[in-house]
């Protein structure tokens, strides 16, 4: 497997550099052996260089190593040292050598191609997985919400029934205080039961603590952009990025922060659906406190001025079929990372969502 499957393809210049170095190294090893070996099979000395060049860089670096080796062998390692006067045998050997080198390089190139295909496939799989995780999360959230609603509805129903009963006992002439007290006792009990249900659920959620990895927010932004690129193309959205050259690292959970970016970008794409000017600007930087700042600006219709406070509330939605959970999730993730998220109007039109995350202490 050339250069290890799953690793990155080496930069082209490096691949050619390796081919040249490997050839030079072969000559360097063979040269002092001249008194012992003479001009015996000079080309074979260079075969490792061809293999290294082709293995590392594919066809062209392999071919470069082959040609350099053939020239070096015929110049340095034939009877007429350091000259290009060589016998027919030497020439035949050189031609054969170039032929074999070309074949080896070609074979290695097909391995390189296969590796590139596998890497692309892996990338697609990772993207699909992220999307699946997103859908999963939404589905799980839907199920969780339904079961919370069920568990909490029962005690709340009982609270309302008992409160009505208590009112009736108090309204009676004369009021029946014992019965009213009993009804109010039940209200307290049922209220506590609802509290326990909610407490159990929060304990469950807290059981999976978020990761605490050092993260470069620019990477997260780029990963999510890569994920959304085709969606943005399909929606004819022109994307601009202004990413700070070097950002302090933040500490947190990569998947959760990707989720925040994903939600903000999906929202921006959705709201710009019916607008002619579809521009998305994503900026990163640091604020006055040296916290890392990410901004997502769109040219959509913008948030309604009186809704700015409520955008991040769970279940607040203006979309038909919307869940109103996206921004609520963003806020809880950002705040769990010690940061803040806010929305303002973009000028002349659109929305700006900005969040900050504390920089990791140096
Ligand atoms: P949903 O997308 O399901 O409605 P969100 O919590 O993601 O839930 O968004 C809540 C609401 O905030 C949206 O329904 C919309 O009214 C408003 N909103 C979100 N993003 C934007 C935006 N980029 N521009 C204007 N309004 C937005």
mmCIF file of C-alpha atoms and ligand atoms in Angstrom:
data_model
loop_
_atom_site.group_PDB
_atom_site.id
_atom_site.type_symbol
_atom_site.label_atom_id
_atom_site.label_comp_id
_atom_site.label_asym_id
_atom_site.label_seq_id
_atom_site.Cartn_x
_atom_site.Cartn_y
_atom_site.Cartn_z
ATOM 1 C CA UNK A 1 0.000 0.000 0.000
ATOM 2 C CA UNK A 2 1.660 3.236 -1.089
ATOM 3 C CA UNK A 3 2.447 5.555 1.775
ATOM 4 C CA UNK A 4 -0.055 3.836 4.068
ATOM 5 C CA UNK A 5 -3.747 3.828 3.301
ATOM 6 C CA UNK A 6 -5.706 6.444 5.191
ATOM 7 C CA UNK A 7 -2.703 8.776 5.352
ATOM 8 C CA UNK A 8 -2.640 11.933 3.346
ATOM 9 C CA UNK A 9 -1.145 11.985 -0.132
ATOM 10 C CA UNK A 10 2.357 13.526 0.196
ATOM 11 C CA UNK A 11 2.772 16.985 -1.357
ATOM 12 C CA UNK A 12 3.976 16.716 -4.989
ATOM 13 C CA UNK A 13 7.251 18.586 -4.405
ATOM 14 C CA UNK A 14 8.072 16.243 -1.521
ATOM 15 C CA UNK A 15 7.315 13.183 -3.657
ATOM 16 C CA UNK A 16 9.746 14.365 -6.384
ATOM 17 C CA UNK A 17 12.304 15.315 -3.710
ATOM 18 C CA UNK A 18 12.155 11.798 -2.292
ATOM 19 C CA UNK A 19 12.646 10.311 -5.770
ATOM 20 C CA UNK A 20 15.786 12.429 -6.334
ATOM 21 C CA UNK A 21 17.140 11.745 -2.845
ATOM 22 C CA UNK A 22 16.552 8.000 -3.126
ATOM 23 C CA UNK A 23 18.478 7.945 -6.418
ATOM 24 C CA UNK A 24 21.336 9.961 -4.916
ATOM 25 C CA UNK A 25 21.384 7.671 -1.875
ATOM 26 C CA UNK A 26 21.660 4.585 -4.097
ATOM 27 C CA UNK A 27 24.636 6.083 -5.921
ATOM 28 C CA UNK A 28 26.185 7.105 -2.624
ATOM 29 C CA UNK A 29 25.981 3.529 -1.341
ATOM 30 C CA UNK A 30 27.199 1.901 -4.578
ATOM 31 C CA UNK A 31 30.053 4.289 -5.429
ATOM 32 C CA UNK A 32 32.536 3.151 -2.722
ATOM 33 C CA UNK A 33 31.892 -0.473 -3.758
ATOM 34 C CA UNK A 34 33.339 0.170 -7.241
ATOM 35 C CA UNK A 35 36.698 -1.506 -6.473
ATOM 36 C CA UNK A 36 34.857 -4.664 -5.393
ATOM 37 C CA UNK A 37 31.867 -4.769 -7.751
ATOM 38 C CA UNK A 38 33.208 -2.900 -10.794
ATOM 39 C CA UNK A 39 30.552 -2.436 -13.439
ATOM 40 C CA UNK A 40 28.529 -5.515 -12.454
ATOM 41 C CA UNK A 41 24.743 -4.969 -12.906
ATOM 42 C CA UNK A 42 25.009 -1.206 -12.341
ATOM 43 C CA UNK A 43 21.308 -0.508 -12.911
ATOM 44 C CA UNK A 44 20.044 -2.955 -10.323
ATOM 45 C CA UNK A 45 21.760 -0.803 -7.679
ATOM 46 C CA UNK A 46 19.124 1.793 -8.351
ATOM 47 C CA UNK A 47 16.103 -0.438 -8.265
ATOM 48 C CA UNK A 48 15.313 0.437 -4.612
ATOM 49 C CA UNK A 49 15.327 4.137 -5.572
ATOM 50 C CA UNK A 50 12.699 3.480 -8.266
ATOM 51 C CA UNK A 51 10.569 1.488 -5.835
ATOM 52 C CA UNK A 52 10.832 4.189 -3.162
ATOM 53 C CA UNK A 53 10.010 6.979 -5.649
ATOM 54 C CA UNK A 54 7.023 5.123 -7.106
ATOM 55 C CA UNK A 55 5.767 3.908 -3.744
ATOM 56 C CA UNK A 56 5.911 7.364 -2.247
ATOM 57 C CA UNK A 57 4.723 9.515 -5.141
ATOM 58 C CA UNK A 58 3.142 7.327 -7.820
ATOM 59 C CA UNK A 59 3.883 7.337 -11.545
ATOM 60 C CA UNK A 60 5.788 10.559 -12.264
ATOM 61 C CA UNK A 61 8.130 10.526 -9.235
ATOM 62 C CA UNK A 62 8.742 6.820 -9.999
ATOM 63 C CA UNK A 63 9.589 7.658 -13.614
ATOM 64 C CA UNK A 64 11.846 10.512 -12.500
ATOM 65 C CA UNK A 65 13.768 8.111 -10.234
ATOM 66 C CA UNK A 66 13.976 5.620 -13.121
ATOM 67 C CA UNK A 67 15.423 8.109 -15.617
ATOM 68 C CA UNK A 68 17.834 9.683 -13.124
ATOM 69 C CA UNK A 69 18.969 6.192 -12.131
ATOM 70 C CA UNK A 70 19.512 5.114 -15.745
ATOM 71 C CA UNK A 71 21.543 8.247 -16.446
ATOM 72 C CA UNK A 72 23.530 7.905 -13.206
ATOM 73 C CA UNK A 73 24.228 4.206 -13.818
ATOM 74 C CA UNK A 74 25.470 4.815 -17.342
ATOM 75 C CA UNK A 75 27.502 7.848 -16.335
ATOM 76 C CA UNK A 76 29.072 6.648 -13.106
ATOM 77 C CA UNK A 77 28.990 2.878 -13.109
ATOM 78 C CA UNK A 78 30.147 1.710 -16.519
ATOM 79 C CA UNK A 79 33.725 0.998 -17.613
ATOM 80 C CA UNK A 80 34.076 4.547 -18.944
ATOM 81 C CA UNK A 81 33.571 6.206 -15.587
ATOM 82 C CA UNK A 82 32.011 9.659 -15.639
ATOM 83 C CA UNK A 83 31.239 9.711 -19.287
ATOM 84 C CA UNK A 84 28.375 8.854 -21.544
ATOM 85 C CA UNK A 85 30.457 6.428 -23.635
ATOM 86 C CA UNK A 86 29.055 3.005 -22.902
ATOM 87 C CA UNK A 87 28.674 -0.339 -24.585
ATOM 88 C CA UNK A 88 25.639 -1.741 -26.375
ATOM 89 C CA UNK A 89 25.166 -4.008 -23.354
ATOM 90 C CA UNK A 90 25.035 -1.021 -21.044
ATOM 91 C CA UNK A 91 22.525 0.665 -23.336
ATOM 92 C CA UNK A 92 20.346 -2.443 -23.497
ATOM 93 C CA UNK A 93 20.486 -2.722 -19.710
ATOM 94 C CA UNK A 94 19.475 0.941 -19.413
ATOM 95 C CA UNK A 95 16.503 0.472 -21.778
ATOM 96 C CA UNK A 96 15.370 -2.628 -19.907
ATOM 97 C CA UNK A 97 15.769 -0.824 -16.631
ATOM 98 C CA UNK A 98 13.657 2.138 -17.820
ATOM 99 C CA UNK A 99 11.018 -0.315 -19.056
ATOM 100 C CA UNK A 100 10.848 -2.114 -15.709
ATOM 101 C CA UNK A 101 10.914 1.211 -13.814
ATOM 102 C CA UNK A 102 7.997 2.489 -15.906
ATOM 103 C CA UNK A 103 5.983 -0.645 -15.202
ATOM 104 C CA UNK A 104 6.703 -0.454 -11.458
ATOM 105 C CA UNK A 105 5.728 3.233 -11.427
ATOM 106 C CA UNK A 106 2.535 2.486 -13.352
ATOM 107 C CA UNK A 107 1.578 -0.258 -10.901
ATOM 108 C CA UNK A 108 2.251 2.001 -7.980
ATOM 109 C CA UNK A 109 0.147 4.729 -9.600
ATOM 110 C CA UNK A 110 -2.855 2.427 -9.723
ATOM 111 C CA UNK A 111 -2.395 1.770 -5.999
ATOM 112 C CA UNK A 112 -2.262 5.517 -5.431
ATOM 113 C CA UNK A 113 -5.475 5.970 -7.413
ATOM 114 C CA UNK A 114 -7.186 3.241 -5.420
ATOM 115 C CA UNK A 115 -6.081 4.942 -2.230
ATOM 116 C CA UNK A 116 -7.436 8.302 -3.386
ATOM 117 C CA UNK A 117 -10.767 6.624 -4.143
ATOM 118 C CA UNK A 118 -10.812 5.011 -0.706
ATOM 119 C CA UNK A 119 -9.987 8.320 0.995
ATOM 120 C CA UNK A 120 -12.828 10.029 -0.929
ATOM 121 C CA UNK A 121 -15.147 7.190 -0.011
ATOM 122 C CA UNK A 122 -14.128 7.447 3.669
ATOM 123 C CA UNK A 123 -14.861 11.158 3.570
ATOM 124 C CA UNK A 124 -18.310 10.590 2.132
ATOM 125 C CA UNK A 125 -18.949 7.973 4.787
ATOM 126 C CA UNK A 126 -17.901 10.379 7.549
ATOM 127 C CA UNK A 127 -20.239 13.018 6.118
ATOM 128 C CA UNK A 128 -23.085 10.561 5.968
ATOM 129 C CA UNK A 129 -22.367 9.539 9.549
ATOM 130 C CA UNK A 130 -22.498 13.126 10.747
ATOM 131 C CA UNK A 131 -25.809 13.607 8.975
ATOM 132 C CA UNK A 132 -27.090 10.379 10.499
ATOM 133 C CA UNK A 133 -25.986 11.551 13.948
ATOM 134 C CA UNK A 134 -27.941 14.750 13.372
ATOM 135 C CA UNK A 135 -31.091 12.944 12.291
ATOM 136 C CA UNK A 136 -30.656 10.474 15.128
ATOM 137 C CA UNK A 137 -30.381 13.243 17.625
ATOM 138 C CA UNK A 138 -33.554 14.848 16.345
ATOM 139 C CA UNK A 139 -35.424 11.540 16.394
ATOM 140 C CA UNK A 140 -34.166 10.678 19.865
ATOM 141 C CA UNK A 141 -35.161 14.141 20.972
ATOM 142 C CA UNK A 142 -38.647 13.641 19.522
ATOM 143 C CA UNK A 143 -39.048 10.349 21.367
ATOM 144 C CA UNK A 144 -37.616 11.780 24.552
ATOM 145 C CA UNK A 145 -39.954 14.756 24.350
ATOM 146 C CA UNK A 146 -42.957 12.492 23.876
ATOM 147 C CA UNK A 147 -42.064 10.371 26.895
ATOM 148 C CA UNK A 148 -41.295 13.421 29.060
ATOM 149 C CA UNK A 149 -44.619 14.916 28.034
ATOM 150 C CA UNK A 150 -46.377 11.699 29.019
ATOM 151 C CA UNK A 151 -44.595 11.356 32.375
ATOM 152 C CA UNK A 152 -45.088 14.984 33.323
ATOM 153 C CA UNK A 153 -48.662 15.262 32.028
ATOM 154 C CA UNK A 154 -50.017 12.769 34.525
ATOM 155 C CA UNK A 155 -48.975 14.607 37.706
ATOM 156 C CA UNK A 156 -49.878 17.951 36.135
ATOM 157 C CA UNK A 157 -53.367 16.631 35.300
ATOM 158 C CA UNK A 158 -53.695 15.496 38.893
ATOM 159 C CA UNK A 159 -52.494 18.921 40.152
ATOM 160 C CA UNK A 160 -55.136 20.734 38.097
ATOM 161 C CA UNK A 161 -57.921 18.347 39.175
ATOM 162 C CA UNK A 162 -56.934 18.697 42.842
ATOM 163 C CA UNK A 163 -56.611 22.474 42.582
ATOM 164 C CA UNK A 164 -60.130 22.679 41.129
ATOM 165 C CA UNK A 165 -61.407 20.440 43.916
ATOM 166 C CA UNK A 166 -59.658 22.586 46.540
ATOM 167 C CA UNK A 167 -61.267 25.728 45.073
ATOM 168 C CA UNK A 168 -64.672 24.099 45.214
ATOM 169 C CA UNK A 169 -64.186 23.039 48.866
ATOM 170 C CA UNK A 170 -63.049 26.575 49.728
ATOM 171 C CA UNK A 171 -65.969 28.167 47.845
ATOM 172 C CA UNK A 172 -68.509 26.031 49.702
ATOM 173 C CA UNK A 173 -70.543 27.792 52.396
ATOM 174 C CA UNK A 174 -69.205 27.065 54.925
ATOM 175 C CA UNK A 175 -65.797 26.113 53.373
ATOM 176 C CA UNK A 176 -64.815 22.486 53.926
ATOM 177 C CA UNK A 177 -61.271 23.063 55.091
ATOM 178 C CA UNK A 178 -60.311 19.422 55.744
ATOM 179 C CA UNK A 179 -61.173 18.372 52.197
ATOM 180 C CA UNK A 180 -59.458 21.462 50.769
ATOM 181 C CA UNK A 181 -56.315 20.668 52.781
ATOM 182 C CA UNK A 182 -56.346 17.087 51.524
ATOM 183 C CA UNK A 183 -56.646 18.295 47.921
ATOM 184 C CA UNK A 184 -53.772 20.737 48.464
ATOM 185 C CA UNK A 185 -51.662 17.945 50.038
ATOM 186 C CA UNK A 186 -52.224 15.964 46.835
ATOM 187 C CA UNK A 187 -51.161 18.978 44.787
ATOM 188 C CA UNK A 188 -47.868 19.124 46.710
ATOM 189 C CA UNK A 189 -47.331 15.369 46.250
ATOM 190 C CA UNK A 190 -48.079 15.432 42.513
ATOM 191 C CA UNK A 191 -45.969 18.569 42.077
ATOM 192 C CA UNK A 192 -43.044 16.774 43.722
ATOM 193 C CA UNK A 193 -43.614 13.767 41.455
ATOM 194 C CA UNK A 194 -43.394 15.972 38.362
ATOM 195 C CA UNK A 195 -40.223 17.532 39.799
ATOM 196 C CA UNK A 196 -38.710 14.058 40.272
ATOM 197 C CA UNK A 197 -39.472 13.085 36.678
ATOM 198 C CA UNK A 198 -37.711 16.199 35.420
ATOM 199 C CA UNK A 199 -34.839 15.632 37.867
ATOM 200 C CA UNK A 200 -34.399 12.029 36.646
ATOM 201 C CA UNK A 201 -34.249 13.220 33.053
ATOM 202 C CA UNK A 202 -31.669 15.925 33.765
ATOM 203 C CA UNK A 203 -29.560 13.367 35.660
ATOM 204 C CA UNK A 204 -29.761 11.085 32.621
ATOM 205 C CA UNK A 205 -28.676 13.837 30.269
ATOM 206 C CA UNK A 206 -25.786 14.871 32.523
ATOM 207 C CA UNK A 207 -24.483 11.293 32.598
ATOM 208 C CA UNK A 208 -22.831 11.752 29.219
ATOM 209 C CA UNK A 209 -20.359 14.540 29.877
ATOM 210 C CA UNK A 210 -19.161 16.349 26.746
ATOM 211 C CA UNK A 211 -15.618 15.729 25.527
ATOM 212 C CA UNK A 212 -12.986 18.215 26.582
ATOM 213 C CA UNK A 213 -10.598 18.285 23.645
ATOM 214 C CA UNK A 214 -8.431 21.204 22.541
ATOM 215 C CA UNK A 215 -10.061 22.376 19.312
ATOM 216 C CA UNK A 216 -9.331 24.858 16.559
ATOM 217 C CA UNK A 217 -12.666 26.493 15.788
ATOM 218 C CA UNK A 218 -11.538 27.227 12.198
ATOM 219 C CA UNK A 219 -11.277 23.462 11.602
ATOM 220 C CA UNK A 220 -14.798 22.947 12.884
ATOM 221 C CA UNK A 221 -16.107 25.741 10.651
ATOM 222 C CA UNK A 222 -14.338 24.250 7.613
ATOM 223 C CA UNK A 223 -15.581 20.733 8.355
ATOM 224 C CA UNK A 224 -19.179 21.883 8.522
ATOM 225 C CA UNK A 225 -18.797 24.034 5.398
ATOM 226 C CA UNK A 226 -17.474 20.967 3.565
ATOM 227 C CA UNK A 227 -20.497 19.066 4.756
ATOM 228 C CA UNK A 228 -22.934 21.751 3.635
ATOM 229 C CA UNK A 229 -21.181 22.686 0.391
ATOM 230 C CA UNK A 230 -23.445 20.752 -1.955
ATOM 231 C CA UNK A 231 -26.559 21.938 -0.102
ATOM 232 C CA UNK A 232 -25.367 25.547 -0.499
ATOM 233 C CA UNK A 233 -24.580 25.004 -4.186
ATOM 234 C CA UNK A 234 -28.007 23.496 -4.733
ATOM 235 C CA UNK A 235 -29.584 26.547 -3.102
ATOM 236 C CA UNK A 236 -27.345 28.907 -5.104
ATOM 237 C CA UNK A 237 -25.915 30.512 -1.993
ATOM 238 C CA UNK A 238 -22.697 32.445 -2.341
ATOM 239 C CA UNK A 239 -20.464 31.694 0.608
ATOM 240 C CA UNK A 240 -17.692 33.933 1.862
ATOM 241 C CA UNK A 241 -15.394 33.112 4.723
ATOM 242 C CA UNK A 242 -13.130 35.359 6.751
ATOM 243 C CA UNK A 243 -11.301 33.018 9.073
ATOM 244 C CA UNK A 244 -8.745 34.446 11.490
ATOM 245 C CA UNK A 245 -5.188 33.325 10.595
ATOM 246 C CA UNK A 246 -4.498 31.819 13.992
ATOM 247 C CA UNK A 247 -7.094 31.352 16.664
ATOM 248 C CA UNK A 248 -6.485 30.389 20.264
ATOM 249 C CA UNK A 249 -7.676 26.822 20.881
ATOM 250 C CA UNK A 250 -10.899 26.246 22.768
ATOM 251 C CA UNK A 251 -11.703 23.266 24.937
ATOM 252 C CA UNK A 252 -14.757 21.248 24.090
ATOM 253 C CA UNK A 253 -16.654 18.640 22.165
ATOM 254 C CA UNK A 254 -16.017 18.668 18.413
ATOM 255 C CA UNK A 255 -19.301 16.997 17.464
ATOM 256 C CA UNK A 256 -21.352 19.340 19.641
ATOM 257 C CA UNK A 257 -19.671 22.445 18.242
ATOM 258 C CA UNK A 258 -20.129 21.083 14.706
ATOM 259 C CA UNK A 259 -23.787 20.732 15.608
ATOM 260 C CA UNK A 260 -23.939 24.431 16.551
ATOM 261 C CA UNK A 261 -22.352 25.476 13.234
ATOM 262 C CA UNK A 262 -24.554 23.057 11.321
ATOM 263 C CA UNK A 263 -27.747 24.414 12.911
ATOM 264 C CA UNK A 264 -26.772 28.037 12.215
ATOM 265 C CA UNK A 265 -25.864 27.323 8.592
ATOM 266 C CA UNK A 266 -28.966 25.186 7.978
ATOM 267 C CA UNK A 267 -31.140 27.990 9.377
ATOM 268 C CA UNK A 268 -29.413 30.568 7.176
ATOM 269 C CA UNK A 269 -29.831 28.381 4.086
ATOM 270 C CA UNK A 270 -33.492 27.794 4.920
ATOM 271 C CA UNK A 271 -34.408 31.441 5.512
ATOM 272 C CA UNK A 272 -32.690 32.583 2.301
ATOM 273 C CA UNK A 273 -34.747 30.144 0.218
ATOM 274 C CA UNK A 274 -37.148 32.782 -1.063
ATOM 275 C CA UNK A 275 -34.666 35.673 -1.354
ATOM 276 C CA UNK A 276 -32.806 36.707 -4.506
ATOM 277 C CA UNK A 277 -29.586 37.840 -2.817
ATOM 278 C CA UNK A 278 -28.360 34.734 -1.029
ATOM 279 C CA UNK A 279 -25.121 35.579 0.679
ATOM 280 C CA UNK A 280 -23.631 33.814 3.617
ATOM 281 C CA UNK A 281 -20.606 35.202 5.412
ATOM 282 C CA UNK A 282 -18.845 33.153 8.060
ATOM 283 C CA UNK A 283 -16.234 34.937 10.137
ATOM 284 C CA UNK A 284 -14.014 33.827 12.980
ATOM 285 C CA UNK A 285 -11.829 35.932 15.205
ATOM 286 C CA UNK A 286 -11.255 36.945 18.784
ATOM 287 C CA UNK A 287 -13.100 39.539 20.799
ATOM 288 C CA UNK A 288 -11.785 42.096 23.279
ATOM 289 C CA UNK A 289 -11.517 39.440 26.015
ATOM 290 C CA UNK A 290 -9.513 37.193 23.625
ATOM 291 C CA UNK A 291 -12.435 34.774 23.479
ATOM 292 C CA UNK A 292 -12.919 32.976 20.176
ATOM 293 C CA UNK A 293 -15.785 34.455 18.173
ATOM 294 C CA UNK A 294 -17.741 32.913 15.302
ATOM 295 C CA UNK A 295 -20.241 34.856 13.252
ATOM 296 C CA UNK A 296 -22.763 33.600 10.686
ATOM 297 C CA UNK A 297 -24.294 36.410 8.606
ATOM 298 C CA UNK A 298 -27.058 35.884 6.081
ATOM 299 C CA UNK A 299 -29.078 38.132 3.809
ATOM 300 C CA UNK A 300 -32.421 36.482 4.572
ATOM 301 C CA UNK A 301 -35.501 38.277 5.866
ATOM 302 C CA UNK A 302 -33.858 38.633 9.288
ATOM 303 C CA UNK A 303 -35.407 37.903 12.664
ATOM 304 C CA UNK A 304 -38.560 39.809 13.608
ATOM 305 C CA UNK A 305 -37.395 42.681 15.852
ATOM 306 C CA UNK A 306 -39.607 41.605 18.739
ATOM 307 C CA UNK A 307 -38.480 37.971 18.492
ATOM 308 C CA UNK A 308 -34.772 38.436 19.236
ATOM 309 C CA UNK A 309 -35.263 37.494 22.885
ATOM 310 C CA UNK A 310 -37.271 34.388 22.082
ATOM 311 C CA UNK A 311 -35.285 32.924 19.157
ATOM 312 C CA UNK A 312 -33.262 30.709 21.478
ATOM 313 C CA UNK A 313 -36.251 29.465 23.475
ATOM 314 C CA UNK A 314 -37.166 25.813 23.011
ATOM 315 C CA UNK A 315 -40.162 25.343 20.703
ATOM 316 C CA UNK A 316 -40.030 28.912 19.348
ATOM 317 C CA UNK A 317 -40.475 28.566 15.604
ATOM 318 C CA UNK A 318 -41.964 30.572 12.766
ATOM 319 C CA UNK A 319 -41.566 27.765 10.244
ATOM 320 C CA UNK A 320 -44.419 25.523 9.269
ATOM 321 C CA UNK A 321 -43.324 22.130 10.539
ATOM 322 C CA UNK A 322 -40.413 23.673 12.482
ATOM 323 C CA UNK A 323 -39.444 22.164 15.825
ATOM 324 C CA UNK A 324 -37.968 25.287 17.343
ATOM 325 C CA UNK A 325 -35.185 23.241 18.914
ATOM 326 C CA UNK A 326 -32.194 24.141 16.705
ATOM 327 C CA UNK A 327 -31.261 27.426 18.358
ATOM 328 C CA UNK A 328 -32.210 26.149 21.828
ATOM 329 C CA UNK A 329 -29.725 23.311 21.327
ATOM 330 C CA UNK A 330 -27.110 25.791 20.042
ATOM 331 C CA UNK A 331 -27.522 27.896 23.156
ATOM 332 C CA UNK A 332 -27.294 24.976 25.567
ATOM 333 C CA UNK A 333 -24.149 23.659 23.820
ATOM 334 C CA UNK A 334 -22.452 27.067 23.698
ATOM 335 C CA UNK A 335 -23.287 27.787 27.331
ATOM 336 C CA UNK A 336 -22.096 24.329 28.413
ATOM 337 C CA UNK A 337 -18.779 25.355 26.808
ATOM 338 C CA UNK A 338 -18.735 28.521 28.919
ATOM 339 C CA UNK A 339 -19.660 30.741 25.958
ATOM 340 C CA UNK A 340 -22.502 32.989 24.846
ATOM 341 C CA UNK A 341 -24.646 33.156 21.732
ATOM 342 C CA UNK A 342 -26.691 36.055 20.438
ATOM 343 C CA UNK A 343 -28.610 37.196 17.377
ATOM 344 C CA UNK A 344 -28.909 40.628 15.818
ATOM 345 C CA UNK A 345 -30.248 42.030 12.586
ATOM 346 C CA UNK A 346 -27.852 42.217 9.642
ATOM 347 C CA UNK A 347 -27.824 45.477 7.680
ATOM 348 C CA UNK A 348 -29.397 46.243 5.287
ATOM 349 C CA UNK A 349 -31.148 42.896 5.689
ATOM 350 C CA UNK A 350 -30.663 39.486 7.222
ATOM 351 C CA UNK A 351 -29.563 38.006 10.499
ATOM 352 C CA UNK A 352 -26.269 37.744 12.350
ATOM 353 C CA UNK A 353 -25.739 34.902 14.779
ATOM 354 C CA UNK A 354 -22.623 35.255 16.884
ATOM 355 C CA UNK A 355 -21.191 32.991 19.530
ATOM 356 C CA UNK A 356 -18.088 33.199 21.632
ATOM 357 C CA UNK A 357 -16.154 30.456 23.371
ATOM 358 C CA UNK A 358 -13.509 31.013 26.027
ATOM 359 C CA UNK A 359 -9.965 30.433 24.798
ATOM 360 C CA UNK A 360 -8.161 27.525 26.423
ATOM 361 C CA UNK A 361 -5.746 28.819 29.087
ATOM 362 C CA UNK A 362 -2.217 28.801 27.649
HETATM 363 P P1 LIG B 1 -36.658 25.885 13.604
HETATM 364 O O1 LIG B 1 -35.613 26.050 12.543
HETATM 365 O O2 LIG B 1 -37.175 24.504 13.739
HETATM 366 O O3 LIG B 1 -37.756 26.906 13.512
HETATM 367 P P2 LIG B 1 -34.697 27.065 15.373
HETATM 368 O O4 LIG B 1 -34.589 27.024 16.857
HETATM 369 O O5 LIG B 1 -33.504 26.672 14.603
HETATM 370 O O6 LIG B 1 -35.924 26.157 15.008
HETATM 371 O O7 LIG B 1 -35.111 28.510 14.942
HETATM 372 C C1 LIG B 1 -36.140 29.181 15.640
HETATM 373 C C2 LIG B 1 -36.651 30.357 14.853
HETATM 374 O O8 LIG B 1 -35.653 31.376 14.807
HETATM 375 C C3 LIG B 1 -36.972 30.073 13.410
HETATM 376 O O9 LIG B 1 -38.254 29.523 13.242
HETATM 377 C C4 LIG B 1 -36.877 31.463 12.795
HETATM 378 O O10 LIG B 1 -38.043 32.205 13.042
HETATM 379 C C5 LIG B 1 -35.778 32.110 13.613
HETATM 380 N N1 LIG B 1 -34.489 32.045 12.904
HETATM 381 C C6 LIG B 1 -33.523 31.127 13.042
HETATM 382 N N2 LIG B 1 -32.487 31.396 12.222
HETATM 383 C C7 LIG B 1 -32.809 32.504 11.544
HETATM 384 C C8 LIG B 1 -32.179 33.306 10.529
HETATM 385 N N3 LIG B 1 -30.963 32.974 10.058
HETATM 386 N N4 LIG B 1 -32.826 34.389 10.065
HETATM 387 C C9 LIG B 1 -34.041 34.716 10.525
HETATM 388 N N5 LIG B 1 -34.693 34.016 11.470
HETATM 389 C C10 LIG B 1 -34.094 32.928 11.977
#
